[in-house]
Coordinates of C-alpha atoms in Angstrom, one line a residue:
M1 CA 0.0 0.0 0.0
A2 CA 1.4 3.4 -1.0
R3 CA 2.3 5.8 1.8
K4 CA 0.1 8.9 2.0
V5 CA 1.7 12.0 0.8
V6 CA 0.7 14.1 3.9
G7 CA 0.3 11.1 6.3
F8 CA -3.5 11.2 6.6
G9 CA -6.6 11.0 4.4
E10 CA -10.3 12.0 4.5
D11 CA -11.2 8.8 6.3
D12 CA -8.8 9.8 9.2
L13 CA -10.4 13.2 9.4
R14 CA -13.9 11.7 9.4
A15 CA -13.0 9.3 12.2
L16 CA -11.5 12.0 14.3
A17 CA -14.3 14.5 13.9
G18 CA -17.3 12.3 13.5
P19 CA -19.8 12.5 10.6
R20 CA -21.5 15.7 11.8
S21 CA -18.4 17.8 12.3
F22 CA -16.8 16.4 9.1
E23 CA -19.8 17.4 7.0
R24 CA -19.9 20.8 8.6
G25 CA -16.2 21.2 7.9
L26 CA -16.9 20.9 4.2
G27 CA -18.6 24.2 4.3
Y28 CA -15.6 26.0 5.7
L29 CA -13.1 25.2 3.0
D30 CA -13.3 28.8 1.6
A31 CA -12.8 30.2 5.1
V32 CA -9.3 28.8 5.5
S33 CA -6.4 31.3 5.2
A34 CA -2.8 31.9 6.3
L35 CA -1.9 28.2 5.9
E36 CA 1.6 27.7 7.1
V37 CA 3.4 24.3 6.8
G38 CA 6.0 23.4 9.4
D39 CA 8.1 20.2 9.7
G40 CA 5.5 18.2 11.7
S41 CA 2.6 20.6 11.8
V42 CA 0.3 22.9 9.9
T43 CA -1.3 26.1 11.2
A44 CA -4.0 28.1 9.6
S45 CA -6.8 30.6 10.3
V46 CA -10.4 29.8 9.8
R47 CA -13.1 32.4 9.8
G48 CA -16.3 31.3 11.5
T49 CA -18.3 33.1 14.2
D50 CA -14.8 34.5 14.9
V51 CA -11.4 34.0 13.4
Y52 CA -10.0 30.8 14.9
V53 CA -6.4 29.4 14.8
V54 CA -6.0 25.7 14.0
E55 CA -2.9 23.6 14.4
L56 CA -2.7 20.1 12.9
T57 CA 0.1 17.9 14.2
L58 CA 1.5 14.7 12.7
G59 CA 2.8 12.4 15.5
E60 CA 4.4 9.0 15.4
D61 CA 3.3 6.7 12.5
D62 CA 1.7 9.8 10.9
V63 CA -1.2 9.9 13.4
V64 CA -2.8 13.3 12.9
S65 CA -4.2 15.4 15.8
G66 CA -5.7 18.9 15.8
E67 CA -6.2 21.8 18.1
C68 CA -8.5 24.8 17.6
D69 CA -9.2 27.8 19.8
C70 CA -12.9 27.8 19.1
P71 CA -15.1 26.8 22.1
Y72 CA -15.8 23.3 20.8
G73 CA -12.1 22.8 20.0
Q74 CA -11.0 24.0 23.4
E75 CA -13.0 21.2 24.9
G76 CA -10.6 18.8 23.2
N77 CA -12.7 18.0 20.1
F78 CA -11.5 17.7 16.6
C79 CA -13.8 20.4 15.3
K80 CA -15.2 21.5 11.9
H81 CA -12.4 24.0 11.6
C82 CA -9.8 21.3 12.0
V83 CA -11.6 19.3 9.3
A84 CA -11.5 22.3 7.0
V85 CA -7.8 22.8 7.4
G86 CA -7.1 19.1 7.0
L87 CA -9.1 19.0 3.8
T88 CA -7.3 22.0 2.5
V89 CA -4.0 20.3 3.2
L90 CA -5.2 17.2 1.2
R91 CA -6.2 19.5 -1.7
R92 CA -2.7 20.8 -1.7
A93 CA -1.0 17.5 -1.1
K94 CA 1.5 17.8 -3.8
T95 CA 2.9 21.0 -2.4
I96 CA 3.2 19.8 1.2
P97 CA 6.4 17.7 1.0
P98 CA 8.5 20.5 -0.5
Q99 CA 7.0 23.0 2.1
R100 CA 7.9 20.6 4.9
A101 CA 11.4 20.2 3.6
A102 CA 11.7 24.0 3.4
A103 CA 10.4 24.3 7.0
R104 CA 13.0 21.8 8.2
A105 CA 15.7 23.7 6.3
R106 CA 14.6 27.0 7.9
A107 CA 14.6 25.4 11.4
S108 CA 18.0 23.9 10.8
G109 CA 19.3 27.2 9.5
L110 CA 17.9 29.1 12.5
D111 CA 19.5 26.6 14.9
A112 CA 22.8 26.9 13.1
W113 CA 22.7 30.7 13.2
L114 CA 21.9 30.8 16.9
T115 CA 24.6 28.3 17.7
A116 CA 27.1 30.5 15.9
L117 CA 26.2 33.6 17.8
S118 CA 28.5 34.8 20.6
R119 CA 27.3 35.2 24.2
D120 CA 27.0 39.0 23.8
E121 CA 25.2 38.6 20.5
L122 CA 22.6 36.2 22.0
L123 CA 22.1 38.6 25.0
T124 CA 21.5 41.5 22.6
L125 CA 19.0 39.4 20.6
V126 CA 17.1 38.3 23.8
R127 CA 17.0 41.9 25.1
E128 CA 15.6 43.0 21.8
Q129 CA 12.8 40.4 22.0
I130 CA 11.8 41.1 25.6
A131 CA 11.7 44.8 24.8
D132 CA 9.0 44.1 22.1
D133 CA 7.2 41.2 23.8
R134 CA 5.7 41.9 27.1
G135 CA 4.6 38.3 27.6
L136 CA 8.0 36.9 27.0
R137 CA 9.5 39.5 29.4
R138 CA 7.1 38.4 32.2
R139 CA 8.0 34.8 31.7
L140 CA 11.7 35.4 31.7
E141 CA 11.4 37.7 34.8
L142 CA 9.6 34.9 36.6
R143 CA 12.3 32.3 35.6
A144 CA 15.0 34.7 36.7
A145 CA 13.4 35.3 40.1
A146 CA 12.8 31.6 40.6
A147 CA 16.4 30.8 39.7
R148 CA 17.8 33.2 42.3
S149 CA 15.2 32.1 44.8
D150 CA 13.7 35.6 44.9
L151 CA 10.4 34.4 46.2
G152 CA 9.1 37.9 46.9
T153 CA 9.5 38.8 43.2
V154 CA 8.0 35.5 42.2
R155 CA 5.0 36.1 44.4
D156 CA 4.5 39.6 43.2
R157 CA 4.7 38.6 39.5
I158 CA 2.3 35.7 40.0
L159 CA -0.2 37.9 41.8
A160 CA 0.2 40.5 39.1
L161 CA -0.6 37.9 36.5
I162 CA -3.8 36.8 38.2
D163 CA -4.9 40.3 39.1
P164 CA -8.2 40.9 37.2
R165 CA -8.3 44.7 37.7
P166 CA -6.3 45.6 34.5
F167 CA -8.9 43.7 32.4
A168 CA -11.9 45.0 34.3
R169 CA -12.5 48.3 32.6
Y170 CA -15.9 48.7 34.1
G171 CA -15.4 46.6 37.2
Y172 CA -16.2 43.5 35.2
I173 CA -14.1 41.4 32.8
E174 CA -16.1 41.4 29.5
Y175 CA -16.3 38.4 27.1
A176 CA -13.8 39.9 24.7
D177 CA -11.2 40.4 27.5
A178 CA -11.6 37.0 29.1
P179 CA -9.1 35.2 26.8
G180 CA -6.3 37.7 27.6
Y181 CA -6.9 37.3 31.3
A182 CA -7.0 33.5 30.9
Q183 CA -3.6 33.6 29.2
Q184 CA -2.1 35.4 32.1
V185 CA -3.6 32.9 34.6
A186 CA -2.1 30.1 32.5
E187 CA 1.3 31.9 32.6
A188 CA 0.9 32.0 36.4
A189 CA 0.2 28.3 36.4
G190 CA 3.4 27.7 34.4
A191 CA 5.5 29.7 36.8
L192 CA 4.1 27.8 39.8
R193 CA 5.0 24.5 38.0
A194 CA 8.5 25.8 37.4
L195 CA 8.8 26.7 41.0
T196 CA 7.8 23.2 42.0
G197 CA 10.3 21.7 39.5
G198 CA 13.0 23.9 41.0
G199 CA 12.7 22.3 44.4
R200 CA 10.5 25.0 45.9
A201 CA 7.3 23.0 46.1
A202 CA 6.3 24.2 49.6
E203 CA 6.4 27.8 48.4
A204 CA 4.5 26.8 45.3
V205 CA 1.7 25.3 47.5
G206 CA 1.2 28.6 49.3
L207 CA 1.3 30.7 46.2
A208 CA -1.1 28.4 44.4
E209 CA -3.5 28.7 47.3
E210 CA -3.3 32.4 47.2
A211 CA -3.9 32.4 43.5
I212 CA -6.9 30.1 43.9
R213 CA -8.4 32.5 46.5
V214 CA -8.0 35.5 44.1
L215 CA -9.5 33.6 41.2
G216 CA -12.5 32.4 43.3
E217 CA -13.2 36.0 44.4
A218 CA -12.9 37.4 40.9
Y219 CA -14.7 34.8 38.9
E220 CA -18.3 36.0 39.5
A221 CA -17.2 39.3 37.8
I222 CA -16.0 37.6 34.6
D223 CA -18.0 36.8 31.5
D224 CA -16.4 33.4 30.9
S225 CA -19.0 32.1 28.4
D226 CA -16.3 30.1 26.6
G227 CA -14.8 28.7 29.8
V228 CA -11.3 29.9 29.0
V229 CA -10.7 31.4 32.4
G230 CA -12.1 28.3 34.1
R231 CA -9.7 26.1 32.2
A232 CA -6.7 28.3 33.1
A233 CA -7.8 28.2 36.8
A234 CA -8.1 24.4 36.5
A235 CA -4.4 24.4 35.5
V236 CA -3.6 26.4 38.7
A237 CA -5.4 23.7 40.7
D238 CA -3.5 21.0 38.9
V239 CA -0.2 22.7 39.8
H240 CA -1.4 22.9 43.5
L241 CA -2.0 19.2 43.5
E242 CA 1.4 18.5 42.0
A243 CA 3.1 20.8 44.5
C244 CA 1.3 19.3 47.5
G245 CA 2.6 15.9 46.4
A246 CA 6.1 17.1 45.9
A247 CA 6.1 19.1 49.2
R248 CA 4.5 16.3 51.2
T249 CA 2.0 18.8 52.6
D250 CA 0.6 18.0 56.1
P251 CA -2.5 16.0 55.5
E252 CA -4.6 17.6 58.2
R253 CA -3.8 21.1 57.1
L254 CA -4.5 20.2 53.5
A255 CA -7.8 18.6 54.5
E256 CA -8.9 21.8 56.3
W257 CA -7.9 23.9 53.3
L258 CA -9.8 21.7 50.8
V259 CA -13.0 21.5 52.8
G260 CA -12.8 25.3 53.3
Q261 CA -12.5 25.8 49.6
V262 CA -15.3 23.4 48.7
L263 CA -17.7 24.9 51.2
G264 CA -16.6 28.5 50.8
D265 CA -18.6 31.2 49.1
S266 CA -16.1 31.5 46.2
N267 CA -15.9 27.8 45.1
D268 CA -17.1 28.2 41.5
V269 CA -13.5 28.2 40.1
P270 CA -11.4 26.2 40.2
D271 CA -13.7 23.2 40.9
L272 CA -11.7 21.4 43.5
D273 CA -12.5 17.8 44.5
P274 CA -10.8 16.5 47.7
L275 CA -10.9 13.0 46.2
D276 CA -8.4 14.1 43.6
Y277 CA -6.0 14.6 46.5
A278 CA -6.6 11.1 48.0
E279 CA -3.0 10.0 47.4
V280 CA -1.5 13.1 49.0
L281 CA -4.0 13.1 51.9
G282 CA -3.6 9.5 52.7
A283 CA -5.9 7.6 55.1
S284 CA -5.5 10.2 57.9
G285 CA -6.1 13.2 55.6
L286 CA -9.2 11.6 54.1
A287 CA -10.5 10.7 57.6
C288 CA -10.0 14.4 58.5
V289 CA -11.9 15.5 55.4
R290 CA -14.7 13.1 56.3
Q291 CA -14.9 14.5 59.8
L292 CA -14.9 18.1 58.7
A293 CA -17.5 17.4 56.1
A294 CA -19.8 15.7 58.7
E295 CA -19.4 18.6 61.1
A296 CA -20.3 21.1 58.4
R297 CA -23.3 19.0 57.4
R298 CA -24.5 19.0 61.0
R299 CA -24.1 22.7 61.3
R300 CA -25.9 23.4 58.0
P301 CA -28.0 20.3 57.1
S302 CA -29.8 22.2 54.2
G303 CA -26.6 23.4 52.6
W304 CA -26.2 22.3 49.0
A305 CA -22.4 22.3 49.1
E306 CA -22.3 20.4 52.4
R307 CA -24.7 17.8 51.2
Y308 CA -22.8 17.3 47.9
L309 CA -19.4 17.0 49.6
M310 CA -20.7 14.5 52.0
E311 CA -22.3 12.5 49.3
R312 CA -19.1 12.4 47.2
L313 CA -17.1 11.1 50.2
V314 CA -19.6 8.5 51.2
R315 CA -20.0 7.3 47.6
A316 CA -16.2 7.0 47.2
E317 CA -16.1 4.7 50.2
G318 CA -18.4 2.3 48.4
D319 CA -20.7 1.8 51.4
V320 CA -24.2 1.7 50.0
D321 CA -25.9 1.5 53.4
A322 CA -24.0 4.7 54.5
L323 CA -25.1 6.4 51.3
V324 CA -28.7 5.4 51.9
A325 CA -28.5 6.7 55.5
L326 CA -27.2 10.0 54.2
Y327 CA -30.0 10.4 51.7
A328 CA -32.5 9.4 54.3
Q329 CA -31.6 12.4 56.4
D330 CA -33.2 14.7 53.9
L331 CA -36.0 13.2 52.0
D332 CA -37.5 15.5 49.4
P333 CA -41.3 15.8 49.5
S334 CA -41.5 15.0 45.8
G335 CA -40.1 11.5 46.3
A336 CA -37.0 12.3 44.3
T337 CA -34.7 11.2 47.2
H338 CA -36.6 8.0 47.6
L339 CA -35.9 7.3 43.9
R340 CA -32.2 8.0 44.3
I341 CA -32.0 5.5 47.2
A342 CA -33.9 2.9 45.2
E343 CA -31.6 3.4 42.2
E344 CA -28.5 3.0 44.4
L345 CA -29.8 -0.2 46.0
E346 CA -30.8 -1.6 42.6
S347 CA -27.3 -0.9 41.3
A348 CA -25.9 -2.8 44.2
G349 CA -28.1 -5.8 43.3
R350 CA -30.6 -5.3 46.1
A351 CA -33.7 -5.0 44.0
D352 CA -36.2 -6.0 46.7
E353 CA -35.0 -3.3 49.0
A354 CA -35.0 -0.8 46.2
L355 CA -38.6 -1.4 45.4
R356 CA -39.6 -1.1 49.1
W357 CA -37.9 2.3 49.3
A358 CA -39.7 3.4 46.1
E359 CA -43.0 2.2 47.5
R360 CA -42.3 4.0 50.7
G361 CA -41.7 7.1 48.6
L362 CA -45.2 6.8 47.1
R363 CA -46.7 6.4 50.6
D364 CA -44.8 9.3 52.1
C365 CA -45.8 11.6 49.2
A366 CA -49.3 10.4 48.7
A367 CA -50.9 13.6 49.8
E368 CA -48.6 15.8 47.6
T369 CA -50.0 17.3 44.5
Y370 CA -46.6 17.0 42.8
V371 CA -44.7 13.7 43.0
D372 CA -41.6 13.1 40.9
G373 CA -43.0 11.2 37.9
R374 CA -39.8 9.2 37.6
L375 CA -40.6 7.6 41.0
V376 CA -44.1 6.6 39.9
D377 CA -42.7 5.3 36.6
Y378 CA -40.0 3.3 38.5
V379 CA -42.6 1.5 40.7
C380 CA -45.0 0.9 37.8
A381 CA -42.2 -0.5 35.6
R382 CA -41.2 -3.0 38.3
Y383 CA -44.8 -4.0 39.0
A384 CA -45.3 -4.6 35.2
K385 CA -42.1 -6.6 35.0
A386 CA -43.2 -8.7 37.9
G387 CA -46.6 -9.4 36.2
R388 CA -48.7 -7.2 38.6
P389 CA -50.9 -5.1 36.2
D390 CA -53.5 -4.5 38.8
D391 CA -50.9 -2.9 41.1
V392 CA -49.8 -0.6 38.3
V393 CA -53.4 0.5 37.9
G394 CA -53.7 1.1 41.6
V395 CA -50.6 3.4 41.6
R396 CA -51.8 5.3 38.5
R397 CA -55.3 5.6 40.1
D398 CA -53.9 7.0 43.3
R399 CA -51.8 9.5 41.4
F400 CA -54.8 10.6 39.3
G401 CA -56.7 11.1 42.5
A402 CA -54.1 13.4 43.9
E403 CA -53.2 15.1 40.6
R404 CA -56.2 15.6 38.3
S405 CA -54.3 16.3 35.1
L406 CA -54.3 15.2 31.5
A407 CA -51.0 13.5 32.0
A408 CA -52.2 11.5 35.0
Y409 CA -55.3 10.5 33.1
R410 CA -53.2 9.3 30.2
H411 CA -51.1 7.2 32.5
L412 CA -54.2 5.7 34.1
R413 CA -55.7 4.9 30.7
A414 CA -52.6 3.1 29.5
A415 CA -52.3 1.1 32.7
A416 CA -56.0 0.2 32.8
Q417 CA -56.0 -0.8 29.1
A418 CA -53.1 -3.1 29.7
A419 CA -55.0 -4.6 32.6
E420 CA -58.2 -4.8 30.5
C421 CA -60.2 -2.7 33.0
W422 CA -60.3 0.7 31.4
E423 CA -64.1 0.9 30.9
A424 CA -64.8 0.9 34.7
E425 CA -61.8 3.1 35.5
R426 CA -62.8 5.6 32.8
V427 CA -66.3 5.9 34.3
A428 CA -64.9 6.7 37.7
A429 CA -62.3 9.1 36.4
L430 CA -64.8 11.1 34.3
A431 CA -67.2 11.3 37.3
A432 CA -64.4 12.8 39.4
L433 CA -63.5 15.3 36.7
R434 CA -67.2 16.3 36.2
E435 CA -67.4 16.9 40.0
D436 CA -64.2 19.0 39.7
A437 CA -65.7 21.0 36.8
R438 CA -69.0 21.6 38.7
R439 CA -67.2 22.7 41.9
E440 CA -64.8 25.0 40.1
R441 CA -67.3 26.6 37.7
G442 CA -66.6 30.3 37.6
R443 CA -63.5 30.1 39.8
R444 CA -61.1 28.3 37.5
Y445 CA -58.4 29.9 35.4
G446 CA -58.7 28.0 32.1
G447 CA -61.0 25.3 31.1
P448 CA -61.6 22.1 33.1
V449 CA -59.4 19.0 32.6
L450 CA -62.6 17.1 31.8
I451 CA -62.8 18.7 28.4
D452 CA -59.1 18.0 27.7
V453 CA -59.5 14.3 28.6
L454 CA -62.6 13.9 26.5
L455 CA -60.8 15.4 23.5
D456 CA -57.8 13.2 24.2
D457 CA -60.1 10.1 24.2
G458 CA -61.5 11.2 20.9
D459 CA -65.0 11.5 22.4
V460 CA -65.8 14.8 20.6
D461 CA -69.6 14.5 21.1
A462 CA -69.2 14.2 24.9
A463 CA -66.8 17.1 24.9
W464 CA -69.5 19.3 23.1
R465 CA -72.1 18.2 25.7
E466 CA -69.8 19.2 28.6
A467 CA -68.3 22.3 27.1
G468 CA -71.1 24.8 27.6
G469 CA -70.2 27.3 30.2
L470 CA -67.0 25.5 31.1
A471 CA -64.6 25.3 28.2
D472 CA -62.0 28.1 27.7
D473 CA -61.1 29.5 24.3
R474 CA -58.2 27.0 23.8
Q475 CA -60.6 24.1 24.3
W476 CA -63.3 25.7 22.1
E477 CA -60.9 26.1 19.3
R478 CA -59.7 22.5 19.6
L479 CA -63.4 21.4 19.5
A480 CA -64.0 23.4 16.4
D481 CA -60.9 22.0 14.7
L482 CA -62.1 18.5 15.3
S483 CA -65.7 19.2 14.2
R484 CA -65.4 21.1 10.9
E485 CA -66.8 18.2 8.9
S486 CA -69.2 16.7 11.5
R487 CA -70.6 19.9 13.1
P488 CA -69.8 22.7 10.7
A489 CA -72.4 25.1 11.9
E490 CA -71.4 24.8 15.6
A491 CA -67.7 24.9 14.7
L492 CA -68.3 28.0 12.6
A493 CA -70.0 29.8 15.5
V494 CA -67.0 29.1 17.7
Y495 CA -64.5 30.4 15.0
L496 CA -66.5 33.6 14.5
R497 CA -66.7 34.2 18.2
L498 CA -62.9 33.7 18.6
A499 CA -62.1 35.8 15.5
E500 CA -64.1 38.7 17.0
R501 CA -61.9 38.5 20.2
L502 CA -58.7 38.2 18.2
K503 CA -59.3 41.4 16.4
E504 CA -58.0 43.4 19.3
P505 CA -54.5 42.0 20.0
T506 CA -51.6 43.0 17.8
G507 CA -48.3 41.4 16.9
E508 CA -47.1 38.5 14.7
R509 CA -48.4 35.7 17.0
A510 CA -51.8 37.3 17.4
Y511 CA -52.1 37.8 13.6
E512 CA -51.1 34.2 12.9
H513 CA -53.6 33.0 15.4
L514 CA -56.4 35.1 13.8
A515 CA -55.4 33.7 10.4
R516 CA -55.7 30.1 11.7
V517 CA -59.1 30.8 13.1
L518 CA -60.3 32.3 9.8
V519 CA -58.9 29.3 7.8
G520 CA -61.1 27.1 10.1
A521 CA -64.1 29.3 9.5
R522 CA -63.5 29.1 5.7
E523 CA -63.5 25.3 5.9
C524 CA -66.8 25.3 7.8
H525 CA -68.3 27.6 5.1
R526 CA -67.0 25.2 2.5
V527 CA -68.8 22.2 4.1
L528 CA -71.9 24.3 4.5
G529 CA -71.8 25.5 0.9
T530 CA -71.8 29.2 2.0
Q531 CA -68.5 30.4 0.6
E532 CA -70.0 33.7 -0.5
A533 CA -70.9 34.5 3.1
F534 CA -67.3 33.9 4.2
A535 CA -66.0 36.1 1.4
D536 CA -68.3 38.9 2.5
H537 CA -67.2 38.5 6.1
L538 CA -63.5 38.5 5.1
V539 CA -64.0 41.7 3.0
G540 CA -65.6 43.4 6.0
L541 CA -62.8 42.3 8.3
R542 CA -60.1 43.5 5.9
V543 CA -61.8 46.9 5.5
E544 CA -62.1 47.2 9.3
L545 CA -58.5 46.4 10.0
K546 CA -56.9 47.7 6.8
R547 CA -54.4 50.0 8.7
R548 CA -52.7 46.9 10.1
R549 CA -50.3 46.2 7.3
K550 CA -48.6 43.3 9.0
L551 CA -52.0 41.6 9.5
M552 CA -52.8 42.2 5.8
S553 CA -49.6 40.4 4.7
V554 CA -50.3 37.5 7.1
L555 CA -53.8 37.1 5.6
D556 CA -52.3 37.3 2.1
R557 CA -49.8 34.5 3.0
H558 CA -52.7 32.3 4.1
R559 CA -54.7 33.2 1.0
L560 CA -57.4 34.9 3.0

């Protein structure tokens, strides 16, 4: 098999990107510019929502990889922009080998030139570069301070890098300024890593913790929609973990700091997880984290962060009973917590206990109007699997009794039909809904559920009988839509009444609604053979509302 000229092909790009991103990449071929071929990489710009920079790299065995600074690419995905650059390279495959050779020659020539320079010449060159490149100067200043163990300067430079104020022109870092700030935070992370590598891990720990504090306090005033600052802050957290390991940080002190960070007010970024530090903490440190988390939970049992931390720790221990006990301390009135307990027990192979907890959830929440539908579905699914259709009907009947809604009626209907007892259940359900409608007459916002369920059953005649004095406009319109052929005169009366009300509101949605009602009226006139009457009505309406030009265009579009 012949070797590929550029080391990869369309199939490789499709496999990396997936079918969707590959197809979308085809539409960006004309957006690729500034293609630059290096020895083992290709860089280019791609214009999309913004101008993005793409770099494709050929690793060992010509395995291609790609990076892009678009939001999707920054999540580690081989995006459509990478595909576009890859396809552009394939289109220019014949020119790539000589360009790569030229890149190697340039790199070799540069290396030879630098090697031939004297010390003074190199110093002059570096000084010229740092005079023009602020970022390079900061990085070299940090390296110099670290090399001479000038921790005061290192600290000042790192804190200067993560200081948000130079980017917060209005007291807030805007979206456009977030990448620049993120780059400085990443530089700070690099400096901390260099400090650790230089044998000053203990100092790196303290500086990293100070940096994390500043980032946590500043983050709420940053528009980090693309997550660039969050990723840079995560790099600082990674360095802190590395430094803690290298410095052999005291486990109890580290445990106290971690719990304080997780439970503190500024814990959005970086998102620290004490379990990531398990190896550094050791058994004694993890026990301290557990104790501190339990104490915090007792002090503030309703706290979300306290509950989440405790749950993470207990789950990591693998003790299902302890996890169940933790959940049981704070049972949600909707039954959602009962469901979580049931799912944990079922995952542990304890299906009977799981069902008992789910059943308990239904009992505990029986009087609640809202019960988590997933809990009800869970119990019904297990009853059905066990061949207990009557019990499924019982659960759905109880829920319908507590929550008289169309959704609850549909669930009851499906269960009763499966158990072949729907006729009796329907009679009882409709009787309850009629009583609701009678009791709430004149006091209800919107029409009664009774009308909705009759329409859902397809019992249009019964819906007409019950609608008088009860149905709202939405239900009347639905009734008319279903009755154009069978009850054209009654449906027409509904449409005309609705059209009269819809003449007042303005706006696109109101005009579209009026047009739909008029289309329904036109259909009724067609069935009745009174098209001329409709034409006269429409002419009168157009004359009356002629000043509403948008309405006239909507009517024209519907051929009215």
